[in-house]
Structure formats: structure tokens, C-alpha cells
Coordinates of C-alpha atoms and ligand atoms in Angstrom, one line a residue:
Chain A
M1 CA 16.4 -28.1 -0.9
A2 CA 14.1 -30.1 1.4
P3 CA 14.2 -34.1 0.9
H4 CA 10.9 -35.1 -0.8
S5 CA 8.6 -37.5 1.0
S6 CA 9.4 -40.9 0.0
Q7 CA 6.9 -43.9 0.3
L8 CA 6.5 -45.7 3.5
K9 CA 8.1 -48.8 4.1
S10 CA 6.5 -50.0 7.3
A11 CA 3.0 -50.9 6.9
S12 CA 1.5 -50.0 10.3
R13 CA 3.0 -46.5 10.6
A14 CA 1.3 -43.6 8.5
V15 CA 4.1 -41.0 9.2
H16 CA 7.7 -41.6 10.2
V17 CA 9.8 -38.8 10.8
R18 CA 13.4 -38.5 12.1
N19 CA 15.6 -35.4 12.5
L20 CA 13.4 -33.2 10.6
V21 CA 15.3 -29.7 10.1
R22 CA 13.6 -26.7 8.4
R23 CA 15.2 -23.4 8.5
F24 CA 14.2 -20.1 7.0
A25 CA 17.6 -17.9 6.5
T26 CA 19.3 -18.3 9.7
K27 CA 16.3 -19.2 11.7
T28 CA 15.7 -22.5 12.4
I29 CA 11.9 -23.4 12.6
L30 CA 12.2 -27.1 13.0
D31 CA 14.9 -28.6 15.0
R32 CA 15.6 -32.3 14.7
V33 CA 12.0 -33.2 15.1
D34 CA 11.2 -37.1 15.6
L35 CA 7.5 -38.2 15.1
D36 CA 5.6 -41.4 14.4
I37 CA 1.9 -41.4 13.8
A38 CA 0.2 -44.9 13.6
E39 CA -2.5 -45.8 10.9
G40 CA -5.7 -44.5 11.8
E41 CA -4.3 -42.3 14.6
F42 CA -5.9 -38.9 15.0
V43 CA -3.1 -36.3 16.2
A44 CA -3.5 -32.8 16.9
L45 CA -0.7 -30.4 16.7
L46 CA -0.7 -27.1 18.7
G47 CA 1.7 -24.3 19.1
R48 CA 1.9 -20.6 19.4
S49 CA 1.5 -18.7 16.3
G50 CA 4.8 -18.6 14.3
S51 CA 5.9 -21.8 16.2
G52 CA 6.1 -23.6 12.6
K53 CA 3.1 -25.8 12.6
S54 CA 2.4 -24.8 9.0
T55 CA 6.0 -25.4 8.1
F56 CA 6.0 -28.9 9.6
L57 CA 2.7 -29.7 7.9
K58 CA 4.0 -28.2 4.6
A59 CA 7.1 -30.6 4.9
L60 CA 4.9 -33.5 5.5
A61 CA 2.8 -32.7 2.4
G62 CA 5.8 -32.3 0.4
L63 CA 5.0 -28.9 -0.5
D64 CA 8.1 -26.9 0.9
H65 CA 10.1 -27.1 -2.4
D66 CA 12.4 -24.1 -1.6
V67 CA 12.9 -24.4 1.9
Q68 CA 16.0 -25.7 3.3
G69 CA 16.2 -28.6 5.4
T70 CA 17.4 -32.0 6.1
G71 CA 15.9 -35.3 7.7
T72 CA 14.2 -38.5 7.1
L73 CA 10.4 -38.0 6.1
E74 CA 8.3 -41.0 5.1
T75 CA 4.4 -40.4 4.2
P76 CA 2.0 -42.6 2.3
E77 CA 1.7 -41.9 -1.2
N78 CA -2.2 -41.2 -1.0
L79 CA -2.3 -38.3 1.4
S80 CA -4.8 -35.2 1.5
V81 CA -4.5 -32.0 2.7
V82 CA -7.2 -29.8 3.8
F83 CA -6.3 -25.7 4.0
Q84 CA -7.6 -23.0 6.3
D85 CA -9.2 -21.6 3.2
A86 CA -11.6 -24.1 1.3
R87 CA -9.3 -23.5 -1.8
L88 CA -12.1 -24.3 -4.3
L89 CA -11.4 -23.3 -7.8
P90 CA -14.0 -20.6 -8.2
W91 CA -14.6 -21.3 -12.1
R92 CA -15.5 -25.1 -11.5
T93 CA -18.7 -26.3 -10.0
V94 CA -18.9 -28.0 -6.8
I95 CA -18.7 -31.5 -8.2
Q96 CA -15.9 -30.6 -10.6
N97 CA -13.9 -29.3 -7.7
V98 CA -14.4 -32.5 -5.7
T99 CA -13.5 -34.5 -8.7
L100 CA -10.4 -32.5 -9.8
G101 CA -8.2 -34.7 -11.7
L102 CA -10.3 -37.9 -11.3
P103 CA -11.0 -39.8 -14.4
G104 CA -14.3 -40.9 -15.8
A105 CA -17.4 -42.0 -14.5
A106 CA -16.2 -43.7 -11.5
G107 CA -14.7 -40.6 -10.3
Q108 CA -18.0 -38.6 -10.5
E109 CA -20.0 -41.4 -8.8
A110 CA -17.3 -41.1 -6.0
G111 CA -17.6 -37.5 -6.0
R112 CA -21.5 -37.6 -5.6
K113 CA -21.3 -39.8 -2.9
A114 CA -18.6 -37.9 -0.9
L115 CA -20.6 -34.6 -1.4
A116 CA -23.5 -36.7 -0.1
E117 CA -21.3 -37.6 2.9
V118 CA -20.6 -34.2 3.9
G119 CA -24.5 -33.3 3.6
L120 CA -24.1 -31.4 0.3
E121 CA -26.3 -33.5 -1.8
G122 CA -28.1 -31.6 -4.5
R123 CA -25.4 -28.9 -4.6
E124 CA -23.2 -30.6 -7.2
A125 CA -23.8 -28.0 -10.0
A126 CA -23.4 -24.7 -7.5
W127 CA -20.4 -22.6 -8.0
P128 CA -18.4 -22.3 -5.0
N129 CA -18.8 -18.8 -4.3
Q130 CA -22.6 -19.7 -4.0
L131 CA -21.9 -21.5 -1.0
S132 CA -21.2 -20.2 2.7
G133 CA -18.0 -20.7 4.2
G134 CA -19.0 -23.7 6.2
E135 CA -20.3 -25.3 2.8
Q136 CA -17.1 -24.5 1.2
Q137 CA -15.2 -26.4 3.7
R138 CA -17.4 -29.3 3.5
V139 CA -16.6 -29.3 -0.2
A140 CA -13.0 -29.3 0.7
L141 CA -13.5 -32.2 3.1
A142 CA -15.2 -34.1 0.4
R143 CA -12.4 -33.5 -2.1
S144 CA -10.1 -35.1 0.3
L145 CA -12.1 -38.0 1.1
V146 CA -12.8 -38.8 -2.5
R147 CA -9.2 -39.9 -3.0
Q148 CA -9.3 -42.3 0.1
P149 CA -6.3 -40.8 1.9
S150 CA -4.3 -42.9 4.5
L151 CA -3.2 -39.7 5.7
L152 CA -5.1 -36.4 6.1
L153 CA -3.1 -33.4 6.9
A154 CA -5.2 -30.3 7.9
D155 CA -3.8 -26.8 8.7
E156 CA -6.5 -25.0 11.0
P157 CA -9.1 -26.2 8.5
F158 CA -12.0 -24.7 10.8
G159 CA -10.0 -21.6 11.8
A160 CA -12.1 -19.3 9.7
L161 CA -15.6 -20.5 10.6
D162 CA -17.8 -19.2 13.3
A163 CA -18.3 -21.1 16.6
L164 CA -21.3 -23.1 15.9
T165 CA -20.4 -24.0 12.6
R166 CA -17.0 -25.2 13.9
L167 CA -18.7 -27.4 16.2
K168 CA -20.7 -29.1 13.6
M169 CA -17.6 -29.6 11.6
H170 CA -16.1 -31.2 14.5
Y171 CA -18.9 -34.1 14.9
L172 CA -18.7 -34.3 11.0
L173 CA -15.0 -34.7 11.0
R174 CA -15.0 -37.5 13.8
E175 CA -17.9 -39.2 12.0
L176 CA -15.9 -39.3 8.7
C177 CA -12.7 -40.2 10.3
A178 CA -14.5 -43.0 12.2
R179 CA -15.7 -44.5 8.9
H180 CA -12.9 -43.9 6.7
R181 CA -10.1 -44.3 9.3
P182 CA -7.4 -42.3 7.7
A183 CA -4.4 -41.0 10.1
V184 CA -5.0 -37.4 10.8
L185 CA -2.5 -34.7 11.6
L186 CA -4.6 -31.7 12.5
V187 CA -3.1 -28.3 13.1
T188 CA -5.0 -26.1 15.3
H189 CA -4.4 -23.1 17.9
D190 CA -7.9 -24.2 19.4
V191 CA -7.1 -26.2 22.6
D192 CA -10.9 -27.5 23.1
E193 CA -11.0 -28.6 19.5
A194 CA -7.6 -30.5 19.9
I195 CA -8.9 -32.2 23.1
S196 CA -12.4 -33.0 21.8
L197 CA -11.1 -34.8 18.4
A198 CA -7.8 -36.0 19.0
D199 CA -6.3 -39.3 20.2
R200 CA -3.0 -37.7 20.8
I201 CA -1.8 -33.8 21.0
L202 CA 1.4 -32.6 20.3
V203 CA 2.9 -29.1 21.3
L204 CA 5.5 -27.5 19.1
D205 CA 7.5 -24.9 20.7
E206 CA 11.0 -23.5 19.7
G207 CA 11.3 -26.3 16.9
H208 CA 10.8 -29.2 19.4
L209 CA 7.7 -31.0 20.2
I210 CA 7.6 -30.4 24.0
E211 CA 4.5 -32.3 24.8
D212 CA 3.2 -35.6 23.4
L213 CA -0.1 -36.5 25.4
R214 CA -2.3 -39.3 24.8
I215 CA -6.2 -38.7 25.6
D216 CA -7.9 -41.4 26.7
L217 CA -11.3 -39.6 27.2
P218 CA -14.3 -41.7 26.0
T219 CA -16.0 -40.1 22.7
P220 CA -18.0 -38.0 22.5
R221 CA -16.2 -35.8 24.8
D222 CA -17.8 -33.6 27.3
H223 CA -16.1 -30.1 27.7
G224 CA -17.6 -30.0 31.2
D225 CA -15.7 -33.2 32.1
P226 CA -13.1 -32.3 35.1
R227 CA -10.6 -34.4 33.0
F228 CA -11.0 -32.5 30.1
A229 CA -10.7 -29.3 32.1
K230 CA -7.5 -30.6 33.6
I231 CA -5.8 -31.5 30.4
R232 CA -7.0 -28.1 29.1
T233 CA -5.1 -26.4 32.0
Q234 CA -2.1 -28.7 31.4
L235 CA -1.8 -27.7 27.7
L236 CA -2.7 -24.1 28.0
S237 CA 0.5 -23.8 30.7
R238 CA 2.6 -25.6 27.9
L239 CA 1.5 -23.1 25.5
G240 CA 2.6 -20.2 27.9
V241 CA -0.9 -19.1 28.8
E242 CA -1.7 -18.7 32.5
T243 CA -5.5 -19.9 33.1
P244 CA -7.0 -17.4 35.4
G245 CA -8.5 -19.4 38.3
R246 CA -11.5 -21.7 37.3
R247 CA -12.9 -21.0 33.8
A248 CA -16.3 -21.7 32.5
A249 CA -16.1 -24.4 29.6
Chain B
M1 CA -14.4 -22.7 23.6
A2 CA -11.1 -22.0 25.5
T3 CA -8.5 -20.9 22.6
I4 CA -5.2 -19.5 23.3
W5 CA -6.4 -16.3 22.7
D6 CA -9.6 -16.4 24.7
A7 CA -8.4 -14.6 27.9
D8 CA -7.5 -11.5 25.9
E9 CA -10.3 -11.5 23.7
A10 CA -12.9 -11.8 26.5
K11 CA -11.2 -8.7 28.3
S12 CA -11.2 -6.7 25.5
S13 CA -15.0 -7.3 24.6
R14 CA -15.9 -6.6 27.9
S15 CA -14.1 -3.3 28.1
S16 CA -15.4 -2.0 24.8
S17 CA -18.9 -2.6 25.8
R18 CA -18.5 -0.6 28.9
E19 CA -17.1 2.2 26.6
S20 CA -20.2 2.2 24.5
A21 CA -22.5 2.4 27.3
Y22 CA -21.0 5.9 28.1
I23 CA -21.1 6.9 24.2
V24 CA -24.7 6.0 23.5
P25 CA -27.2 8.7 24.8
A26 CA -29.6 7.9 27.5
V27 CA -32.6 8.9 25.4
A28 CA -33.1 6.7 22.2
R29 CA -33.3 8.7 19.0
P30 CA -35.6 7.4 16.1
V31 CA -33.3 6.1 13.4
T32 CA -34.6 7.5 10.1
S33 CA -33.2 7.3 6.5
R34 CA -31.9 10.7 7.0
S35 CA -29.7 10.0 10.1
R36 CA -26.5 9.7 7.8
R37 CA -25.6 11.8 4.9
R38 CA -25.3 10.1 1.7
L39 CA -21.8 10.2 0.1
G40 CA -22.2 7.9 -2.6
P41 CA -23.8 9.5 -6.1
G42 CA -27.4 8.1 -5.2
P43 CA -29.7 5.7 -7.1
A44 CA -29.2 5.6 -10.9
I45 CA -31.5 7.9 -13.2
P46 CA -33.6 5.5 -15.5
F47 CA -32.1 5.8 -18.9
G48 CA -29.3 7.8 -17.6
L49 CA -26.7 6.6 -20.0
Q50 CA -28.7 7.8 -22.8
I51 CA -29.7 11.2 -21.7
G52 CA -26.2 12.8 -22.9
P53 CA -26.2 11.5 -26.6
A54 CA -30.0 12.3 -26.8
L55 CA -29.3 15.9 -25.8
L56 CA -26.5 16.1 -28.4
V57 CA -28.7 14.8 -31.1
L58 CA -31.3 17.3 -30.3
L59 CA -28.8 20.2 -30.2
W60 CA -27.7 19.1 -33.8
V61 CA -31.3 18.7 -34.9
G62 CA -32.3 22.0 -33.5
G63 CA -29.2 23.7 -34.7
S64 CA -29.7 22.6 -38.3
A65 CA -33.3 23.4 -38.4
L66 CA -32.6 26.9 -36.9
G67 CA -29.7 27.5 -39.4
W68 CA -27.2 27.8 -36.6
I69 CA -25.0 25.2 -38.1
D70 CA -23.6 25.6 -41.7
P71 CA -24.3 22.5 -43.7
R72 CA -20.7 22.8 -45.0
I73 CA -19.3 22.1 -41.5
L74 CA -22.0 19.7 -40.5
S75 CA -24.7 18.4 -42.6
A76 CA -28.2 18.3 -41.3
P77 CA -29.5 15.1 -39.5
W78 CA -32.1 14.7 -42.5
T79 CA -29.4 15.1 -45.1
V80 CA -27.5 12.4 -43.4
V81 CA -30.3 10.0 -43.3
E82 CA -31.1 10.7 -47.2
A83 CA -27.3 10.2 -47.9
F84 CA -27.5 7.0 -45.9
G85 CA -30.7 5.9 -48.2
R86 CA -28.9 7.0 -51.4
L87 CA -25.5 5.1 -50.4
I88 CA -27.6 1.8 -49.8
E89 CA -29.4 2.4 -53.2
Q90 CA -26.3 2.7 -55.0
G91 CA -24.8 -0.5 -53.1
R92 CA -21.5 1.6 -52.1
L93 CA -22.3 1.3 -48.3
Q94 CA -22.9 -2.5 -48.3
D95 CA -19.9 -3.3 -50.4
N96 CA -17.6 -0.9 -48.4
F97 CA -18.9 -2.3 -45.3
V98 CA -18.1 -5.7 -46.3
T99 CA -14.8 -5.1 -47.4
S100 CA -13.9 -3.1 -44.3
A101 CA -15.6 -6.1 -41.8
T102 CA -13.7 -8.7 -43.7
R103 CA -10.4 -7.0 -43.1
A104 CA -11.1 -6.3 -39.5
L105 CA -12.2 -9.8 -38.7
L106 CA -9.2 -11.2 -40.6
G107 CA -6.8 -9.1 -38.7
L108 CA -8.5 -9.5 -35.4
S109 CA -8.7 -13.5 -35.7
I110 CA -5.0 -13.9 -36.8
G111 CA -4.0 -11.3 -34.0
L112 CA -6.1 -13.1 -31.4
V113 CA -4.5 -16.6 -32.3
I114 CA -1.0 -15.3 -32.5
G115 CA -1.2 -13.2 -29.4
T116 CA -2.9 -16.1 -27.4
I117 CA -0.3 -18.7 -28.5
L118 CA 2.5 -16.3 -27.8
A119 CA 1.0 -15.5 -24.0
V120 CA 0.5 -19.1 -23.2
T121 CA 3.9 -20.2 -24.5
A122 CA 5.5 -17.2 -22.7
G123 CA 3.1 -17.6 -19.5
L124 CA 3.7 -21.6 -19.2
S125 CA 7.6 -22.0 -19.6
R126 CA 10.6 -19.9 -18.8
I127 CA 12.2 -20.5 -22.2
G128 CA 9.2 -19.3 -23.8
E129 CA 9.1 -16.1 -21.6
A130 CA 13.0 -15.5 -22.0
L131 CA 12.5 -15.7 -26.0
I132 CA 8.9 -14.2 -26.3
D133 CA 8.4 -11.6 -23.8
G134 CA 11.2 -9.2 -24.7
P135 CA 10.5 -8.8 -28.2
V136 CA 6.8 -8.3 -27.5
Q137 CA 7.6 -5.5 -25.2
I138 CA 9.8 -4.0 -27.7
K139 CA 7.0 -4.2 -30.3
R140 CA 4.7 -2.7 -27.7
A141 CA 6.8 0.5 -27.5
I142 CA 6.5 1.0 -31.3
P143 CA 3.2 2.4 -32.5
T144 CA 1.7 0.2 -35.0
L145 CA 0.9 2.9 -37.1
A146 CA 4.6 3.9 -37.2
L147 CA 5.3 0.6 -38.9
I148 CA 3.1 1.3 -41.8
P149 CA 5.8 2.6 -44.2
L150 CA 7.8 -0.5 -43.4
L151 CA 4.8 -2.9 -43.9
I152 CA 3.8 -1.0 -47.4
L153 CA 7.5 -1.8 -48.4
W154 CA 7.1 -5.5 -47.6
F155 CA 3.7 -6.1 -48.4
G156 CA 2.7 -3.6 -50.8
I157 CA -0.4 -1.6 -50.5
G158 CA -2.8 -4.2 -51.1
E159 CA -5.1 -6.5 -48.5
G160 CA -1.8 -8.2 -46.9
M161 CA -0.4 -4.9 -45.6
K162 CA -4.0 -4.0 -44.0
V163 CA -4.4 -7.3 -42.4
T164 CA -0.9 -7.3 -41.2
T165 CA -1.1 -4.0 -39.6
I166 CA -4.3 -4.9 -37.7
A167 CA -3.2 -8.3 -36.6
L168 CA 0.1 -6.6 -35.5
A169 CA -2.0 -4.0 -33.3
V170 CA -4.3 -6.5 -31.9
I171 CA -1.4 -8.9 -30.8
I172 CA -0.3 -6.7 -27.9
P173 CA -3.3 -6.2 -25.6
I174 CA -4.2 -9.9 -26.1
Y175 CA -0.6 -10.7 -25.1
I176 CA -0.3 -8.4 -22.4
H177 CA -3.5 -9.0 -20.6
T178 CA -3.5 -13.1 -21.1
H179 CA 0.2 -13.2 -19.9
N180 CA -0.5 -11.2 -17.1
A181 CA -3.2 -13.1 -16.0
L182 CA -1.3 -16.4 -16.4
R183 CA 1.5 -15.1 -14.3
G184 CA -0.9 -14.0 -11.8
I185 CA -2.5 -17.3 -11.2
D186 CA -2.8 -17.6 -7.3
S187 CA 0.2 -19.8 -6.0
R188 CA -2.4 -21.5 -3.5
Y189 CA -4.0 -23.0 -6.6
V190 CA -0.8 -24.3 -7.6
E191 CA -0.4 -26.0 -4.2
L192 CA -3.7 -27.5 -4.4
A193 CA -2.8 -29.1 -7.9
E194 CA 0.5 -30.5 -6.3
T195 CA -1.2 -31.9 -3.4
L196 CA -4.1 -33.4 -5.8
R197 CA -1.2 -34.7 -8.1
M198 CA -2.9 -33.4 -10.9
S199 CA -1.2 -34.1 -14.2
Q200 CA 0.5 -31.6 -16.1
K201 CA -2.5 -31.6 -18.8
D202 CA -5.3 -31.2 -16.1
F203 CA -3.1 -28.6 -14.2
I204 CA -3.1 -26.5 -17.5
F205 CA -6.8 -27.1 -18.5
Q206 CA -8.7 -27.1 -15.1
V207 CA -6.5 -24.4 -13.4
V208 CA -4.3 -22.2 -15.6
L209 CA -6.2 -21.5 -18.5
P210 CA -9.4 -21.0 -16.9
G211 CA -7.9 -18.7 -14.4
A212 CA -6.5 -16.8 -17.2
L213 CA -9.7 -16.3 -18.9
P214 CA -10.9 -13.2 -17.5
G215 CA -7.3 -11.7 -18.4
F216 CA -7.9 -12.9 -22.0
L217 CA -11.3 -11.3 -22.1
L218 CA -10.1 -7.9 -21.0
G219 CA -7.3 -8.1 -23.7
L220 CA -10.0 -8.9 -26.4
R221 CA -11.9 -5.8 -25.6
F222 CA -9.1 -3.7 -25.9
A223 CA -8.2 -5.5 -29.1
V224 CA -11.5 -5.1 -30.6
T225 CA -11.3 -1.3 -30.0
L226 CA -7.6 -1.3 -31.5
C227 CA -8.9 -3.3 -34.6
W228 CA -11.2 -0.6 -35.6
V229 CA -8.9 2.2 -35.0
S230 CA -6.1 0.4 -37.0
L231 CA -8.6 -0.4 -39.7
V232 CA -9.7 3.4 -40.2
V233 CA -6.1 4.4 -40.5
V234 CA -4.9 2.0 -43.1
E235 CA -8.0 2.5 -45.1
Q236 CA -7.5 6.4 -45.1
I237 CA -3.9 5.9 -46.1
N238 CA -3.9 3.6 -48.9
A239 CA -7.2 2.0 -49.9
T240 CA -9.4 1.9 -52.9
S241 CA -12.5 0.3 -51.0
G242 CA -13.9 0.1 -47.6
L243 CA -15.5 2.7 -45.0
G244 CA -12.1 4.6 -44.6
Y245 CA -11.9 5.1 -48.2
M246 CA -15.4 6.1 -48.7
I247 CA -15.0 8.7 -46.1
D248 CA -11.9 10.1 -47.6
L249 CA -13.1 10.3 -50.9
A250 CA -16.2 12.0 -49.5
R251 CA -13.6 14.7 -47.8
N252 CA -12.3 15.5 -51.3
Y253 CA -15.8 16.5 -52.4
G254 CA -16.5 18.2 -49.3
Q255 CA -19.5 15.8 -48.7
T256 CA -20.2 16.1 -44.9
D257 CA -23.3 13.9 -45.1
V258 CA -21.2 10.9 -46.3
I259 CA -18.5 11.4 -43.9
L260 CA -21.2 11.3 -41.3
V261 CA -23.0 8.2 -42.5
G262 CA -19.3 6.6 -42.2
L263 CA -18.7 7.8 -38.7
V264 CA -22.2 6.5 -37.7
V265 CA -21.2 3.1 -38.9
Y266 CA -18.1 3.0 -37.1
V267 CA -20.1 4.1 -34.1
L268 CA -22.6 1.2 -34.3
L269 CA -19.8 -1.3 -35.3
G270 CA -17.6 -0.2 -32.2
L271 CA -20.7 -0.4 -29.8
V272 CA -22.1 -3.7 -31.3
S273 CA -18.6 -5.4 -31.2
D274 CA -18.0 -4.2 -27.4
G275 CA -21.5 -5.6 -26.8
L276 CA -20.6 -8.9 -28.3
V277 CA -17.5 -9.3 -26.3
R278 CA -19.2 -8.5 -23.1
L279 CA -21.9 -10.9 -23.8
L280 CA -19.4 -13.5 -24.4
E281 CA -17.8 -12.4 -21.1
R282 CA -21.0 -12.9 -19.0
R283 CA -21.4 -16.3 -20.9
V284 CA -17.9 -17.7 -20.0
L285 CA -17.6 -16.1 -16.7
S286 CA -20.7 -17.0 -15.3
W287 CA -19.2 -18.1 -12.3
R288 CA -18.2 -14.7 -11.5
R289 CA -21.5 -12.9 -11.8
T290 CA -22.6 -14.7 -8.5
L291 CA -19.8 -12.5 -7.0
A292 CA -21.1 -9.2 -8.5
N293 CA -24.6 -9.6 -7.2
Ligands
ATP1 N1 8.5 -18.6 3.3 C1 8.9 -17.9 4.3 N2 10.1 -17.5 4.5 C2 10.6 -16.8 5.7 N3 10.2 -17.2 6.8 C3 9.0 -18.1 6.9 C4 8.6 -18.6 5.7 N4 7.4 -18.9 6.0 C5 7.3 -19.0 7.5 N5 8.4 -18.5 7.9 C6 8.8 -18.1 9.3 O1 8.6 -19.3 10.0 C7 7.9 -19.4 11.3 C8 6.9 -20.5 11.4 O2 5.9 -20.2 10.5 P1 4.7 -21.0 10.4 O3 3.9 -20.6 9.2 O4 5.0 -22.3 10.2 O5 4.0 -20.8 11.9 P2 2.5 -21.5 12.3 O6 3.0 -22.1 13.5 O7 1.9 -22.0 11.3 O8 2.0 -20.1 12.7 P3 0.4 -20.0 12.9 O9 -0.4 -20.2 14.0 O10 0.3 -18.3 12.8 O11 -0.3 -20.1 11.3 C9 7.3 -18.0 11.4 O12 8.2 -17.0 12.2 C10 7.5 -17.4 10.0 O13 7.8 -15.8 10.2
MG2 MG1 0.0 -21.8 10.1

């Protein structure tokens, strides 16, 4: 049984992980992982498919009830999760989805505001399946924001969206994070997404974090910037992808 | 955007476009709606569902008028209409109808409440499931009508026995479908409720019960049908009033017209109640309709 996340003792850290081990049957997915994330820090987690990114995120979210493992895990009490699917209850309206479990008129008002922030003012009464995929994911973002999380965990939140919508979601996420300043752990398989959004990029491989890269480029980041391309090449090679010569951005 | 997969994807899309260049013929063929053979049944015929029944009625009218149908086997439509008027004048039809409808509604309501309570108890707690699911499955294996002799010994041949029989029949589909729906709630929603730190009460009322509602309504449709079937049976076995009794009595006197009146009322009852359940379904599952369209 995995240990439950306990509340953070230190004030300036959003996440504190030591010696985290997670295994399925005999296969060790996370092998003594250490990680600290500072308050308000935006961290992206890259890794090959099956490398254990989702396992790691679920451990942080305290959602891995039946998974074997050990380790120290400290996360803030108010964390929010954004899943790859928007995961809206189809039988609740948009506003009801955003305010799920929030009591009273104050929650209602906050929900309205959060919806306006993600650009969905006026769609409160719609059913989730009347929205496009991108709009649904924005509702999911609003549902996370309205709880004012100090840690936002996102598992490939834009994986199901088309490239154009994904870019717009990047702007939105960056703007929202700049305003609310939660610490973020964003799991993605998209190297460019990681570089354009994150302050820091981790690469998970064979149960270890084999890369911990600070990105000091000014925002908004230009994909054509040679420094951007250099970081991309470096990360891709860490992920075991050989880049064929010069690639267009 | 450079993803890990980009290199592969770019390669495969390039090669597939080259392939298609070979396949597409050089001369463009005008595309008409005939270019593909339709495999589906095609567009709906207006009033299509009414055609079959109308044809049957026509056959009945024609056969009776031309003397092909012996009135002792099947009364003519106009005789049935006459019988209908006579029965209403005497007040027999209304009285029997009210008696039957009361039994059916009472049995249905009791069965609904018990079936739902059992399903929710078994669906939400492991102990409830251990205690309830087995007995219900055993009960399901016994045809309700086979229980009638026992029920007569327990409750006599009065209203208690009839209502109990109907309720026992109704419990099963309500329980099965509601329980199934409760067990089938997507585990992703459970995960969501956990991350939102929903209370147990919110979880049940916002996630579990609304999620199981479609299953419950499906069970309700089966239950309504079963309710009428059981009604007919209990009324024809041991009754001194009700539609089934009226039909059984008519059999003794060979009055096929009265039998047909009873059958027509059953048809109307069945259709109307099914329509009502469907209306209810459309109302409470309006979030689903957007998917269907
Ligand atoms: N419930 C489970 N039971 C057994 N093995 C599991 C289970 N969940 C995940 N695994 C295994 O653990 C490994 C890591 O899975 P995980 O979902 O964390 O990968 P991931 O990095 O998120 O991959 P992807 O990028 O494809 O989402 C995989 O090999 C997977 O097969
Ligand atoms: Mg994953």
C-alpha cells in the first residue's frame, strides 16, 4: 500500500519527494525518485511512453491506492488534477461541473468567474457534450482553478487536442499560472510544449529522473530561437530520439 | 511542433501521400450520389410504424364484412365497438379498469421502492451486496408466477396476494438494471471525486445516483411491462373483479367481443405506460439527447 501524501511542513516547497518507489508486480516503475518543486514553479515531466510519468503523477495526487511502494511524499493539501480527458460529469451542466462539491453562493460566484477566465462566459448552462474538446478542457481548467490550488498536477492535459487549439491552451495556461502562481507539474510527451511552458524540465527514464534542466529563456518563447532548438535537441537525445540534421520548427 | 513521434509521423504521411498518387485515376470522375451502393435500409417511410397495424385492422374489417371470419372465433370490429359502448354504459368497463389500474400501480410503486432501495444498498456497500445480491439472483431464477400458490397460502386470494405478486415481479428488473448501472460507474469519475475531495454525500448525489439513472429507467421500462403481465395472470387465476376477470368471465360465455375489448384496453395501457416512461426518460436524461442528435 502506497503511503498517503502528507501535508507539507516546509513553507517554500510545494512538493517534497524522497526515495519514492512504485512497482507493479515485479516491475519497478519508480526507483527511489527524489524531487523538490518550489512554490509557483512550473515543471514539465517528459519521458517515453510507459516510463512511469502517470504513475508518478498519481502518486503525487494520492490516487494510487492499490499500488505497492515506499517513500516520503509531501504535497500541499489543496492540489488540483487536470486529466488528459476533461472528465466532466455529462449529467451536470458546465457551471455545476466547475463548482462540484463547493458549497453555496460563494462557490457559484467563484465558478462563474473561473469560467470567464477561461473564456467560457455565457456557457454556464450548457451540457458538457455540447462543447468542443478544447472547450471541455477549458472547463476542466476552470474546475481546477476555482479551488485555488497551490499545486496543479496535469497529465497530458492537451494530448487529445489539435495543434492549433493546443497552442491557444498554452497561452491560456501560461496566463492563468502567471496570475494564480500555483506550482505546476505538467506531464507531456511534447518536447516543444515543455520548453515553451516550463521553468524546469525533468526526464524520467527507467525509474530515474535522468535530466533536470532549468530553462532560462525569456517568455514568450520563440520556437525559432537557436537556444530553443538546442534545448530541444538535447532533450530529444535524452529521450532516445536521434534528430536528423537540422529540423524546421 | 516537435514531438518525440514527429519523425516517424512525417515519414509515414509522406509515403502514404505518394501511394495515393498512384491510386487516384488521372481523369477526375464526377462524384454523384450513385457512386456508392447504399448498405443501410435507407430513409424512413412516413408513418412507417403505423402501416403494419393499419393493414391488420383492414384485414380484420374486410374479413368480417365478407364473412370470411367466423364471429365465434373473432368478433367483427363493429361488434367490438358496440360491446365497448355497452360495457361503458353499464359501468362495468370503468369499474374493472379502476380496480386493475389500482392493483397495477400499487404493485409497481411498492416494487419500485423496494427494488431501488435494495439496488442502492447493494451497489454502495460491500456488506449490502453480500447480503442482498445472492437472494435477489435466486429470486430471479424463480418465475414470479410459480410463487403464486405459495402467495395464496400466505395472503389468501385477496388484494394482498395480487399486489405482492406484481411487486415481486417488478423488483427484479429494477434491481438488476439499477445495480448494474451503479456497479458500472466509470472509475475515472471516482478518481475525479477523490481529487476534488468530495464528501461521501456529494459523491453519492452528484456522481453515483445521476450516473445510475439511465440504468434505473431501463429497468423501469421492463418493470412496467412485467407489471401488466403479472396483473393479467393474477386476475385470471383468482379474481372477482378487474379486466382479467372480465375477460375470463367472457370466455365462459363465449363473448369474443368482450374479450377483444379487454385486449384493446391492455394494448392501450401498455402503449400509454411505455410512452410515459419514455417521456420521463427524455425529461431527466436531457443531457443525453445532445449526444443522440
Ligand atoms: N495498474 C497497473 N498494473 C500493472 N502495470 C501498470 C499499471 N499501470 C501502469 N502499469 C505499467 O507501468 C508502466 C508505467 O505506466 P505509466 O502509465 O506511468 O506510463 P506513462 O509514462 O504515463 O506512459 P504514457 O506516456 O504512455 O502515458 C507501464 O509499463 C505500464 O504498463
Ligand atoms: Mg500516462
